[in-house]
Backbone as numpy.savetxt, mean C-alpha at the origin, in Angstrom:
# Nx Ny Nz CAx CAy CAz Cx Cy Cz
6.11 3.24 24.90 4.74 3.58 24.54 4.59 3.81 23.04
5.71 3.92 22.32 5.61 4.14 20.89 4.99 2.95 20.17
4.84 1.81 20.87 4.26 0.64 20.24 2.74 0.70 20.18
2.13 1.69 20.82 0.68 1.69 20.93 -0.02 1.73 19.59
0.60 2.32 18.58 -0.09 2.44 17.31 0.52 1.58 16.21
1.82 1.69 16.00 2.41 1.06 14.82 2.26 -0.45 14.76
2.50 -1.20 15.85 2.37 -2.64 15.73 0.98 -3.06 15.29
-0.03 -2.29 15.65 -1.38 -2.64 15.24 -1.52 -2.60 13.73
-0.77 -1.72 13.09 -0.85 -1.60 11.63 -0.14 -2.75 10.95
0.78 -3.42 11.66 1.58 -4.43 11.00 1.48 -5.79 11.68
0.44 -5.98 12.47 0.24 -7.24 13.17 -0.82 -8.05 12.44
-0.44 -9.16 11.77 -1.43 -9.89 11.00 -2.55 -10.46 11.84
-2.25 -10.85 13.11 -3.31 -11.38 13.94 -4.34 -10.30 14.24
-3.85 -9.06 14.48 -4.80 -7.97 14.71 -5.56 -7.66 13.43
-4.87 -7.81 12.28 -5.56 -7.60 11.01 -6.74 -8.51 10.87
-6.58 -9.77 11.28 -7.70 -10.70 11.24 -8.80 -10.22 12.18
-8.38 -9.83 13.39 -9.38 -9.45 14.38 -10.14 -8.21 13.96
-9.42 -7.21 13.42 -10.09 -5.95 13.12 -11.16 -6.15 12.06
-10.90 -7.04 11.08 -11.91 -7.26 10.05 -13.08 -8.05 10.59
-12.80 -9.11 11.35 -13.89 -9.94 11.80 -14.60 -9.38 13.02
-13.90 -8.60 13.84 -14.59 -7.91 14.92 -15.52 -6.85 14.36
-15.05 -6.15 13.31 -15.93 -5.17 12.67 -17.16 -5.85 12.11
-16.94 -7.00 11.47 -18.08 -7.73 10.92 -19.00 -8.21 12.03
-18.42 -8.73 13.12 -19.24 -9.24 14.21 -20.05 -8.13 14.87
-19.43 -6.95 15.04 -20.14 -5.83 15.66 -21.33 -5.40 14.82
-21.08 -5.26 13.54 -22.17 -4.86 12.65 -23.25 -5.92 12.62
-22.83 -7.19 12.58 -23.80 -8.28 12.53 -24.67 -8.30 13.78
-24.07 -8.03 14.94 -24.82 -8.03 16.19 -25.92 -6.99 16.17
-25.57 -5.79 15.68 -26.57 -4.72 15.60 -27.69 -5.11 14.65
-27.30 -5.68 13.49 -28.31 -6.01 12.49 -29.21 -7.13 12.97
-28.65 -8.10 13.69 -29.45 -9.23 14.14 -30.54 -8.79 15.11
-30.35 -7.64 15.71 -31.37 -7.14 16.62 -32.46 -6.36 15.93
-32.42 -6.31 14.59 -33.41 -5.57 13.83 -34.15 -6.50 12.90
-35.32 -6.11 12.40 -36.04 -6.94 11.44 -35.24 -7.10 10.16
-35.58 -8.15 9.41 -34.98 -8.42 8.11 -33.46 -8.62 8.22
-33.02 -9.20 9.34 -31.59 -9.37 9.53 -30.97 -10.21 8.43
-31.59 -11.30 8.04 -31.00 -12.19 7.05 -30.83 -11.48 5.71
-31.70 -10.51 5.43 -31.61 -9.77 4.18 -30.41 -8.83 4.19
-30.14 -8.21 5.34 -29.12 -7.17 5.39 -27.71 -7.70 5.67
-27.59 -8.90 6.21 -26.26 -9.41 6.52 -25.37 -9.47 5.29
-25.93 -9.86 4.17 -25.14 -9.99 2.95 -24.65 -8.64 2.44
-25.28 -7.55 2.94 -24.92 -6.23 2.44 -23.64 -5.68 3.04
-23.02 -6.44 3.95 -21.77 -5.95 4.54 -20.61 -6.05 3.57
-20.70 -6.91 2.54 -19.76 -6.96 1.42 -18.41 -7.57 1.75
-18.15 -7.92 3.02 -16.83 -8.44 3.35 -16.57 -9.80 2.70
-17.64 -10.50 2.33 -17.46 -11.79 1.65 -18.28 -11.85 0.37
-18.57 -10.70 -0.19 -19.37 -10.66 -1.41 -18.49 -11.04 -2.61
-18.94 -11.97 -3.45 -18.10 -12.43 -4.57 -17.75 -11.30 -5.53
-16.50 -11.23 -5.91 -16.05 -10.24 -6.87 -16.42 -10.69 -8.28
-17.02 -9.82 -9.05 -17.43 -10.17 -10.40 -16.25 -10.20 -11.37
-16.38 -11.01 -12.41 -15.38 -11.03 -13.47 -14.07 -11.69 -13.12
-14.04 -12.48 -12.05 -12.81 -13.15 -11.63 -12.65 -14.46 -12.40
-11.55 -14.66 -13.12 -11.34 -15.95 -13.80 -11.06 -17.05 -12.78
-11.72 -18.17 -12.95 -11.57 -19.27 -12.01 -11.27 -20.57 -12.74
-10.56 -21.44 -12.04 -10.24 -22.76 -12.56 -11.43 -23.70 -12.36
-11.30 -24.91 -12.87 -12.40 -25.88 -12.77 -12.77 -26.18 -11.32
-11.79 -26.07 -10.40 -12.07 -26.33 -8.98 -12.60 -25.11 -8.25
-12.82 -24.00 -8.98 -13.37 -22.79 -8.37 -12.34 -21.83 -7.84
-11.07 -22.23 -7.80 -10.02 -21.33 -7.30 -9.72 -20.24 -8.33
-9.27 -19.10 -7.83 -8.93 -17.98 -8.71 -7.75 -18.36 -9.60
-7.87 -18.10 -10.89 -6.79 -18.35 -11.82 -5.89 -17.12 -11.86
-4.87 -17.10 -11.00 -4.00 -15.94 -10.88 -3.19 -15.69 -12.15
-2.97 -16.72 -12.94 -2.17 -16.60 -14.16 -2.99 -16.30 -15.40
-4.29 -16.10 -15.23 -5.14 -15.77 -16.37 -4.71 -14.43 -16.96
-5.01 -14.18 -18.25 -4.62 -12.89 -18.85 -5.19 -11.71 -18.08
-4.44 -10.62 -18.04 -4.91 -9.42 -17.35 -6.13 -8.87 -18.08
-7.10 -8.33 -17.34 -8.27 -7.72 -17.99 -7.86 -6.47 -18.76
-8.70 -6.09 -19.73 -8.41 -4.94 -20.58 -9.56 -3.95 -20.53
-9.22 -2.67 -20.70 -10.24 -1.65 -20.81 -10.75 -1.60 -22.25
-11.75 -0.77 -22.48 -12.36 -0.70 -23.81 -11.35 -0.27 -24.88
-10.32 0.49 -24.48 -9.32 0.94 -25.45 -8.21 -0.07 -25.65
-8.32 -1.24 -25.02 -7.35 -2.30 -25.20 -6.20 -2.29 -24.22
-6.08 -1.24 -23.41 -5.00 -1.15 -22.45 -5.31 -2.01 -21.21
-4.28 -2.50 -20.51 -4.52 -3.27 -19.29 -5.34 -2.48 -18.28
-6.24 -3.17 -17.62 -7.09 -2.57 -16.60 -6.52 -2.95 -15.23
-6.07 -1.96 -14.45 -5.47 -2.22 -13.14 -6.51 -2.27 -12.02
-7.77 -2.17 -12.35 -8.82 -2.14 -11.33 -8.76 -3.39 -10.45
-9.03 -3.20 -9.18 -9.07 -4.32 -8.24 -8.60 -3.90 -6.87
-8.70 -4.82 -5.92 -8.17 -4.64 -4.57 -6.79 -5.27 -4.51
-5.83 -4.56 -3.93 -4.45 -5.02 -3.94 -3.82 -4.94 -2.55
-2.90 -5.86 -2.32 -2.06 -5.86 -1.12 -0.65 -6.25 -1.55
0.31 -6.11 -0.65 1.68 -6.42 -1.03 1.83 -7.86 -1.51
2.63 -8.04 -2.55 2.95 -9.38 -3.02 4.19 -9.94 -2.36
4.80 -9.16 -1.46 5.98 -9.61 -0.72 5.80 -9.35 0.77
4.90 -10.10 1.41 4.66 -9.86 2.83 5.89 -10.16 3.67
6.01 -9.45 4.78 7.12 -9.66 5.70 6.74 -10.75 6.69
7.43 -11.86 6.63 7.10 -13.00 7.48 7.92 -12.91 8.76
7.21 -12.81 9.90 7.88 -12.70 11.20 7.52 -13.89 12.06
8.27 -14.03 13.14 7.94 -15.07 14.11 6.60 -14.75 14.74
5.84 -15.78 15.05 4.52 -15.61 15.63 4.59 -14.79 16.91
3.76 -13.76 17.00 3.69 -12.95 18.21 4.72 -11.86 18.30
5.64 -11.77 17.33 6.69 -10.75 17.38 6.14 -9.40 16.96
6.45 -8.35 17.74 6.03 -7.01 17.40 6.86 -6.48 16.23
6.20 -5.75 15.36 6.93 -5.13 14.27 7.73 -3.94 14.80
8.88 -3.68 14.18 9.76 -2.62 14.65 10.59 -2.10 13.49
10.96 -0.81 13.50 11.86 -0.30 12.46 13.21 -1.02 12.44
13.59 -1.64 13.56 14.88 -2.33 13.63 14.78 -3.80 13.24
13.59 -4.26 12.96 13.38 -5.67 12.65 14.01 -6.03 11.30
14.70 -7.15 11.24 15.28 -7.61 9.99 14.15 -8.02 9.04
14.27 -7.69 7.75 13.22 -8.05 6.80 13.16 -9.54 6.58
12.00 -10.01 6.16 11.85 -11.41 5.81 12.61 -11.74 4.53
12.66 -13.02 4.15 13.38 -13.41 2.94 12.75 -12.83 1.69
13.54 -12.75 0.63 13.09 -12.15 -0.63 11.88 -12.89 -1.19
11.85 -14.21 -1.05 10.73 -15.01 -1.54 10.09 -15.72 -0.35
9.25 -15.02 0.43 8.73 -15.59 1.67 7.60 -16.58 1.46
7.06 -16.66 0.25 5.90 -17.51 0.02 6.27 -18.72 -0.81
5.49 -19.78 -0.64 5.66 -20.95 -1.49 5.04 -20.66 -2.85
5.42 -21.42 -3.89 4.79 -21.22 -5.20 3.28 -21.31 -5.15
2.75 -22.19 -4.31 1.30 -22.32 -4.19 0.68 -21.06 -3.62
1.35 -20.45 -2.61 0.84 -19.22 -2.02 0.82 -18.09 -3.05
1.87 -18.00 -3.86 1.95 -16.93 -4.85 0.87 -17.05 -5.90
0.32 -18.24 -6.04 -0.73 -18.45 -7.02 -2.12 -18.41 -6.39
-2.20 -17.80 -5.21 -3.47 -17.61 -4.52 -3.68 -16.13 -4.24
-4.92 -15.65 -4.20 -5.16 -14.24 -3.86 -4.69 -13.93 -2.45
-4.50 -12.64 -2.16 -4.19 -12.22 -0.81 -5.34 -12.53 0.13
-5.01 -12.83 1.37 -6.01 -13.17 2.38 -6.53 -11.89 3.03
-7.80 -11.57 2.75 -8.37 -10.31 3.28 -8.43 -10.29 4.79
-8.40 -11.45 5.44 -8.46 -11.50 6.90 -7.10 -11.47 7.55
-6.02 -11.42 6.77 -4.67 -11.44 7.34 -3.73 -10.57 6.50
-4.12 -9.31 6.31 -3.30 -8.39 5.54 -2.04 -8.05 6.34
-0.88 -8.19 5.71 0.38 -7.91 6.39 1.16 -6.82 5.65
2.14 -6.27 6.32 3.02 -5.28 5.70 4.01 -5.98 4.79
4.64 -5.19 3.92 5.64 -5.75 3.02 6.99 -5.85 3.70
7.89 -6.60 3.08 9.24 -6.72 3.61 10.02 -5.43 3.40
9.51 -4.50 2.57 10.17 -3.21 2.38 9.59 -2.11 3.26
8.62 -2.46 4.15 7.95 -1.41 4.91 8.93 -0.64 5.80
9.81 -1.34 6.50 10.75 -0.65 7.39 11.85 0.05 6.61
12.32 -0.58 5.53 13.41 -0.04 4.73 13.11 -0.31 3.27
12.65 0.70 2.55 12.24 0.51 1.17 13.41 0.12 0.27
14.65 0.42 0.71 15.83 0.07 -0.07 16.53 -1.18 0.41
15.81 -2.08 1.06 16.42 -3.26 1.67 17.13 -4.13 0.65
16.69 -4.13 -0.60 17.29 -5.00 -1.61 18.35 -4.30 -2.45
18.62 -3.03 -2.19 19.63 -2.30 -2.94 21.02 -2.57 -2.35
21.99 -2.92 -3.17 23.36 -3.10 -2.64 23.84 -1.82 -1.97
24.17 -1.93 -0.70 24.62 -0.76 0.05 23.50 0.09 0.60
22.24 -0.26 0.30 21.11 0.49 0.82 20.83 1.76 0.03
19.93 2.57 0.53 19.59 3.82 -0.14 20.78 4.78 -0.10
21.03 5.50 -1.20 22.21 6.41 -1.26 21.91 7.77 -0.65
21.81 7.82 0.67 21.46 9.04 1.37 22.50 10.15 1.16
22.01 11.38 1.07 22.89 12.53 1.20 23.41 12.57 2.65
24.62 13.11 2.88 25.19 13.09 4.24 24.27 13.66 5.31
23.53 14.71 5.00 22.67 15.32 6.03 21.55 14.39 6.48
21.16 13.46 5.60 20.02 12.59 5.92 20.44 11.37 6.74
21.72 11.00 6.67 22.18 9.79 7.36 21.89 9.82 8.86
22.29 10.87 9.61 22.01 10.86 11.06 20.51 10.95 11.37
19.75 11.57 10.50 18.30 11.68 10.74 17.65 10.31 10.66
17.99 9.54 9.63 17.44 8.19 9.50 17.88 7.32 10.66
19.14 7.45 11.07 19.63 6.66 12.20 18.85 7.00 13.47
18.62 8.28 13.72 17.88 8.67 14.92 16.45 8.14 14.86
15.81 8.24 13.70 14.42 7.78 13.58 14.32 6.28 13.76
15.32 5.55 13.29 15.33 4.11 13.49 15.57 3.77 14.95
16.54 4.45 15.57 16.87 4.17 16.96 15.73 4.49 17.91
14.95 5.56 17.61 13.86 5.91 18.53 12.53 5.27 18.14
12.63 4.23 17.27 11.45 3.45 16.87 10.39 4.32 16.22
10.84 5.27 15.43 9.95 6.07 14.57 8.86 6.78 15.36
9.22 7.32 16.52 8.20 7.95 17.35 7.62 9.21 16.70
8.33 9.81 15.74 7.83 11.01 15.06 7.23 10.70 13.70
7.00 9.44 13.43 6.44 9.01 12.14 5.08 9.68 11.92
4.87 10.35 10.77 3.55 10.94 10.49 2.44 9.91 10.51
2.76 8.66 10.18 1.73 7.60 10.21 1.16 7.42 11.62
2.03 7.52 12.62 1.57 7.39 14.01 0.61 8.52 14.36
0.84 9.68 13.75 0.00 10.84 14.04 -1.24 10.89 13.15
-1.47 9.80 12.42 -2.67 9.67 11.57 -2.65 10.61 10.37
-1.46 11.06 9.96 -1.36 11.87 8.76 -1.31 10.96 7.53
-1.57 11.49 6.33 -1.64 10.64 5.13 -0.31 9.94 4.83
-0.42 8.74 4.28 0.75 7.98 3.87 1.06 8.26 2.41
2.32 8.51 2.10 2.75 8.68 0.73 2.43 7.43 -0.08
2.16 7.58 -1.39 1.73 6.45 -2.20 2.77 5.34 -2.28
4.08 5.70 -2.28 5.09 4.65 -2.30 5.03 3.81 -1.04
4.81 4.46 0.08 4.72 3.75 1.34 3.45 2.92 1.42
2.37 3.44 0.85 1.09 2.74 0.93 1.14 1.37 0.26
1.99 1.20 -0.75 2.10 -0.10 -1.40 2.53 -1.19 -0.43
3.22 -0.81 0.66 3.75 -1.82 1.56 3.11 -1.87 2.93
2.18 -0.97 3.22 1.53 -0.98 4.54 0.42 -2.04 4.59
0.06 -2.48 5.79 -0.93 -3.56 5.91 -2.38 -3.07 5.79
-2.68 -2.43 4.66 -4.02 -1.93 4.39 -4.31 -2.15 2.91
-5.55 -2.41 2.59 -5.90 -2.66 1.19 -5.90 -1.36 0.39
-5.50 -1.47 -0.88 -5.60 -0.39 -1.85 -6.58 -0.82 -2.93
-7.46 0.09 -3.32 -8.41 -0.20 -4.39 -8.08 0.67 -5.59
-7.79 0.04 -6.73 -7.54 0.76 -7.97 -8.84 0.81 -8.77
-9.21 2.00 -9.19 -10.35 2.20 -10.08 -9.80 2.82 -11.35
-9.83 2.09 -12.45 -9.12 2.48 -13.65 -10.08 2.83 -14.78
-9.91 4.00 -15.35 -10.66 4.43 -16.52 -9.65 4.91 -17.56
-10.04 5.13 -18.81 -9.08 5.56 -19.83 -8.33 6.84 -19.48
-8.93 7.75 -18.71 -8.29 9.03 -18.42 -7.85 9.21 -16.98
-8.11 8.22 -16.13 -7.81 8.39 -14.70 -7.60 7.04 -14.04
-6.53 6.96 -13.26 -6.33 5.85 -12.34 -6.50 6.40 -10.93
-7.54 5.96 -10.25 -7.84 6.42 -8.90 -7.46 5.33 -7.91
-6.66 5.68 -6.92 -6.22 4.73 -5.91 -6.83 5.14 -4.57
-7.65 4.25 -4.04 -8.31 4.48 -2.74 -7.58 3.68 -1.68
-7.17 4.36 -0.62 -6.44 3.74 0.48 -7.40 3.49 1.63
-7.48 2.24 2.07 -8.36 1.88 3.17 -8.02 2.67 4.44
-6.74 2.98 4.62 -6.30 3.70 5.81 -6.72 5.16 5.73
-7.54 5.60 6.65 -7.98 6.99 6.75 -8.67 7.51 5.49
-9.26 6.58 4.72 -10.02 6.96 3.52 -9.21 7.87 2.60
-7.93 7.54 2.40 -7.06 8.34 1.55 -7.29 8.06 0.07
-6.80 8.95 -0.77 -6.94 8.74 -2.20 -5.75 9.36 -2.94
-5.55 8.87 -4.17 -4.53 9.41 -5.07 -5.11 9.42 -6.48
-4.84 10.49 -7.23 -5.30 10.59 -8.60 -4.10 10.56 -9.56
-4.15 9.66 -10.52 -3.16 9.61 -11.58 -3.89 9.91 -12.89
-3.63 11.06 -13.47 -4.33 11.47 -14.69 -3.60 10.90 -15.90
-4.37 10.32 -16.81 -3.80 9.74 -18.02 -4.42 10.39 -19.25
-4.75 11.67 -19.13 -5.37 12.41 -20.23 -4.37 13.34 -20.92
-3.08 13.02 -20.76 -1.99 13.76 -21.42 -1.74 15.14 -20.84
-2.28 15.45 -19.67 -2.02 16.76 -19.07 -0.58 16.87 -18.59
0.04 18.02 -18.74 1.42 18.20 -18.25 1.42 18.36 -16.73
2.55 18.06 -16.13 2.70 18.30 -14.70 2.78 19.80 -14.44
2.25 20.28 -13.32 2.31 21.71 -13.02 3.75 22.19 -12.87
4.01 23.39 -13.34 5.37 23.92 -13.29 5.75 24.43 -11.90
4.80 24.94 -11.15 5.08 25.46 -9.81 4.01 24.95 -8.85
4.04 23.65 -8.56 2.95 23.05 -7.77 3.01 23.44 -6.29
1.86 23.53 -5.68 1.78 23.63 -4.24 2.07 22.25 -3.66
3.10 22.08 -2.84 3.46 20.74 -2.35 2.28 20.06 -1.66
2.14 18.77 -1.90 1.02 18.01 -1.33 1.50 16.63 -0.89
0.65 15.94 -0.15 1.01 14.64 0.40 1.27 13.61 -0.69
0.46 13.61 -1.75 0.60 12.62 -2.82 1.28 13.18 -4.06
1.52 14.47 -4.09 2.11 15.09 -5.26 1.12 15.16 -6.41
1.64 15.40 -7.59 0.83 15.52 -8.81 1.33 14.48 -9.80
0.42 13.64 -10.29 0.82 12.47 -11.08 0.16 12.49 -12.45
0.97 12.32 -13.49 0.47 12.22 -14.85 1.10 10.99 -15.49
0.25 10.18 -16.16 0.73 8.93 -16.73 0.51 8.83 -18.22
1.34 8.00 -18.85 1.18 7.71 -20.28 1.58 6.25 -20.50
1.06 5.68 -21.58 1.31 4.27 -21.86 2.55 4.10 -22.72
3.32 3.07 -22.40 4.41 2.59 -23.24 4.13 1.11 -23.46
3.44 0.80 -24.55 2.95 -0.56 -24.73 1.92 -0.88 -23.66
2.14 -1.97 -22.91 1.22 -2.35 -21.83 1.70 -1.87 -20.47
2.69 -0.98 -20.44 3.21 -0.44 -19.19 2.73 1.00 -19.02
2.13 1.29 -17.86 1.73 2.66 -17.55 2.90 3.35 -16.85
3.41 4.41 -17.48 4.54 5.16 -16.94 3.98 6.42 -16.27
4.18 6.53 -14.96 3.62 7.63 -14.17 4.75 8.49 -13.63
4.69 9.79 -13.91 5.65 10.75 -13.35 4.94 11.59 -12.30
5.61 11.75 -11.15 5.04 12.49 -10.03 6.04 13.51 -9.52
5.56 14.74 -9.30 6.36 15.80 -8.68 5.46 16.51 -7.67
6.01 17.55 -7.03 5.20 18.38 -6.14 4.91 17.78 -4.79
5.83 16.95 -4.28 5.65 16.36 -2.96 6.12 17.32 -1.86
5.62 17.09 -0.67 6.05 17.88 0.48 7.46 17.46 0.91
8.19 18.40 1.48 9.46 18.05 2.12 9.21 17.10 3.28
10.19 16.23 3.53 10.15 15.30 4.66 8.94 14.37 4.57
8.63 13.90 3.35 7.58 12.91 3.17 8.16 11.52 3.42
7.74 10.86 4.51 8.31 9.56 4.87 7.86 8.50 3.86
8.82 7.64 3.46 8.49 6.55 2.54 8.78 5.18 3.14
9.30 5.13 4.35 9.43 3.87 5.06 9.50 4.15 6.55
9.56 3.09 7.32 9.50 3.22 8.77 10.83 3.69 9.36
11.90 3.53 8.62 13.20 4.02 9.09 13.29 5.53 9.04
12.37 6.17 8.32 12.39 7.62 8.21 13.06 8.13 6.96
13.26 7.25 5.95 13.73 7.73 4.64 12.66 8.65 4.07
13.07 9.65 3.29 12.11 10.67 2.88 12.22 10.99 1.39
11.19 11.68 0.91 11.23 12.41 -0.34 11.12 13.89 0.01
11.70 14.74 -0.84 11.63 16.18 -0.63 10.90 16.83 -1.80
10.76 18.15 -1.73 10.11 18.88 -2.81 10.87 18.77 -4.12
12.14 18.39 -4.06 12.95 18.25 -5.27 12.72 16.91 -5.97
11.96 16.02 -5.36 11.84 14.65 -5.87 11.04 14.57 -7.17
11.55 13.72 -8.05 10.81 13.28 -9.23 10.71 11.75 -9.14
9.48 11.26 -9.14 9.25 9.83 -8.99 8.63 9.28 -10.26
9.20 8.22 -10.77 8.64 7.56 -11.94 8.25 6.13 -11.57
7.00 5.78 -11.80 6.52 4.42 -11.62 6.23 3.81 -13.00
6.62 2.57 -13.17 6.28 1.81 -14.36 5.48 0.59 -13.90
4.18 0.64 -14.17 3.27 -0.37 -13.65 2.85 -1.32 -14.76
3.00 -2.61 -14.49 2.56 -3.67 -15.39 1.61 -4.60 -14.66
0.67 -5.16 -15.40 -0.16 -6.23 -14.88 0.09 -7.45 -15.76
1.09 -8.26 -15.42 1.49 -9.37 -16.29 0.43 -10.46 -16.40
-0.44 -10.55 -15.40 -1.52 -11.53 -15.43 -2.64 -11.01 -14.54
-3.68 -11.81 -14.34 -4.81 -11.33 -13.56 -4.44 -10.99 -12.12
-3.57 -11.79 -11.51 -3.39 -11.72 -10.07 -2.28 -10.86 -9.54
-1.50 -10.21 -10.42 -0.32 -9.52 -9.93 -0.09 -8.18 -10.62
0.50 -7.25 -9.87 1.02 -6.00 -10.41 2.52 -5.95 -10.12
3.28 -5.42 -11.07 4.70 -5.15 -10.86 4.90 -3.65 -11.00
5.41 -3.01 -9.97 5.58 -1.56 -9.95 7.05 -1.24 -9.76
7.69 -0.85 -10.85 9.10 -0.44 -10.79 9.14 1.06 -10.51
9.81 1.42 -9.43 9.84 2.81 -8.97 11.26 3.35 -9.07
11.41 4.49 -9.71 12.69 5.18 -9.75 12.53 6.55 -9.09
13.36 6.81 -8.10 13.33 8.07 -7.36 14.57 8.89 -7.72
14.33 10.09 -8.20 15.42 11.04 -8.48 15.18 12.26 -7.60
15.89 12.29 -6.49 15.71 13.36 -5.50 17.10 13.82 -5.04
17.72 14.75 -5.79 19.10 15.14 -5.48 19.26 15.81 -4.13
18.18 16.32 -3.56 18.29 16.93 -2.25 18.48 15.87 -1.15
17.87 14.69 -1.33 17.91 13.66 -0.29 18.87 12.51 -0.61
19.18 12.30 -1.91 19.97 11.14 -2.29 21.07 11.54 -3.27
22.19 10.82 -3.21 23.35 11.17 -4.03 23.18 10.74 -5.47
22.24 9.86 -5.75 21.98 9.41 -7.11 20.57 8.81 -7.17
19.99 8.71 -8.35 18.68 8.06 -8.46 18.78 6.58 -8.06
17.68 6.04 -7.57 17.64 4.63 -7.20 16.31 4.02 -7.64
16.32 2.71 -7.83 15.16 2.01 -8.38 14.86 0.76 -7.56
13.59 0.56 -7.23 13.14 -0.64 -6.54 11.87 -1.14 -7.23
11.53 -2.40 -7.00 10.30 -2.97 -7.54 9.39 -3.38 -6.38
8.18 -2.88 -6.38 7.20 -3.15 -5.33 6.06 -3.97 -5.94
5.93 -5.21 -5.53 4.95 -6.12 -6.13 3.65 -6.13 -5.34
2.55 -6.29 -6.07 1.22 -6.34 -5.46 0.50 -7.62 -5.88
-0.44 -8.07 -5.01 -1.21 -9.28 -5.28 -2.70 -8.97 -5.11
-3.51 -9.52 -5.98 -4.95 -9.25 -5.98 -5.61 -9.82 -4.72
-6.65 -9.16 -4.27 -7.51 -9.65 -3.19 -8.94 -9.66 -3.73
-9.65 -10.76 -3.55 -11.00 -10.86 -4.12 -12.02 -11.19 -3.03
-13.28 -11.06 -3.41 -14.42 -11.45 -2.56 -14.43 -10.70 -1.24
-14.12 -9.42 -1.30 -14.19 -8.56 -0.12 -14.26 -7.12 -0.59
-14.25 -6.18 0.33 -14.29 -4.76 -0.01 -13.52 -3.96 1.03
-13.31 -2.68 0.74 -12.71 -1.78 1.72 -13.65 -1.60 2.90
-13.07 -1.42 4.08 -13.86 -1.07 5.26 -13.22 0.16 5.91
-13.99 0.88 6.68 -13.46 2.06 7.36 -12.32 1.68 8.30
-11.22 2.41 8.20 -10.12 2.27 9.15 -9.59 3.67 9.41
-10.25 4.37 10.31 -9.95 5.77 10.60 -9.19 5.84 11.91
-7.88 6.10 11.83 -7.07 5.97 13.04 -7.29 7.14 14.00
-7.92 8.23 13.57 -8.18 9.35 14.48 -9.30 9.04 15.46
-10.07 8.00 15.18 -11.12 7.61 16.11 -10.49 6.88 17.30
-10.58 7.49 18.47 -10.02 6.93 19.70 -8.51 6.72 19.61
-7.83 7.59 18.88 -6.37 7.51 18.77 -5.74 7.75 20.14
-4.80 6.86 20.52 -4.24 6.91 21.86 -2.73 7.14 21.90
-2.06 7.12 20.73 -0.60 7.14 20.73 0.00 8.49 21.07
-0.54 9.55 20.46 0.13 10.85 20.55 0.29 11.33 21.98
-0.72 11.13 22.81 -0.63 11.64 24.17 0.49 10.95 24.96
0.87 9.75 24.55 1.94 9.05 25.24 3.32 9.40 24.71
3.36 10.10 23.55 4.64 10.45 22.95 5.08 11.86 23.30
4.24 12.63 23.99 4.58 14.01 24.32 5.47 14.07 25.53
């Protein structure tokens, strides 16, 4: 019964259905009211994104220069999804025990196209964020049996299943859109899943010395050339960062180095220094790809949530 919730989050066919069923439901209601043709366009699921560079054939120019803010720094604003989707056999349920897809699952042509808003998929790092690290994540001995148990029981205690907030590192790889809203003093990240949000302050404020632990922690960023360097502390203990049950603790210090090398891509190098959970710092790169001509839609898993009662 643990499959009742998680596969839905990582099933691309359901991803297509959830977006278009939502659109169809809303359209049905509107068609029964006056001025239907006027209001249909207001659903925004296919509304053209402004300021998108396009080639002569109308396709998005993914390699165009990254946009800039008024101060000349790269502008990370946009809708994003994983740039390394996990490619599975058709109809296969996602599982913490599932082997990840290949490192380069897309063809060169696919990589030069925006993400498909109707088929959002999870990343190849969703189950194991350290899948590309030689030897895997360097767990402290106490964490090894915990991760093994969580993997073996198919993550039945995953906070995601219980509709609790997803940590920002994990959100980069889940099958939900992220919207970046970037200003000179703030990078705001809106998560389609459960209407979550994260604030990254870039106004030179120091990190709190004795923070109250929180789901997203406290994030302060500064520029190093065209790279935004974000330091985060103040996370809750046992904050899951993948489906295997790897965690961050209150001792964690997370550094992200975010680049936008061109219009269509983000490169996020993440270094985790958490001596309570890991024997040494480790670094991974989580890539993102732009999504255009759509918008966020409500995805509130607490509405008619059915998983928890089957897990008791």
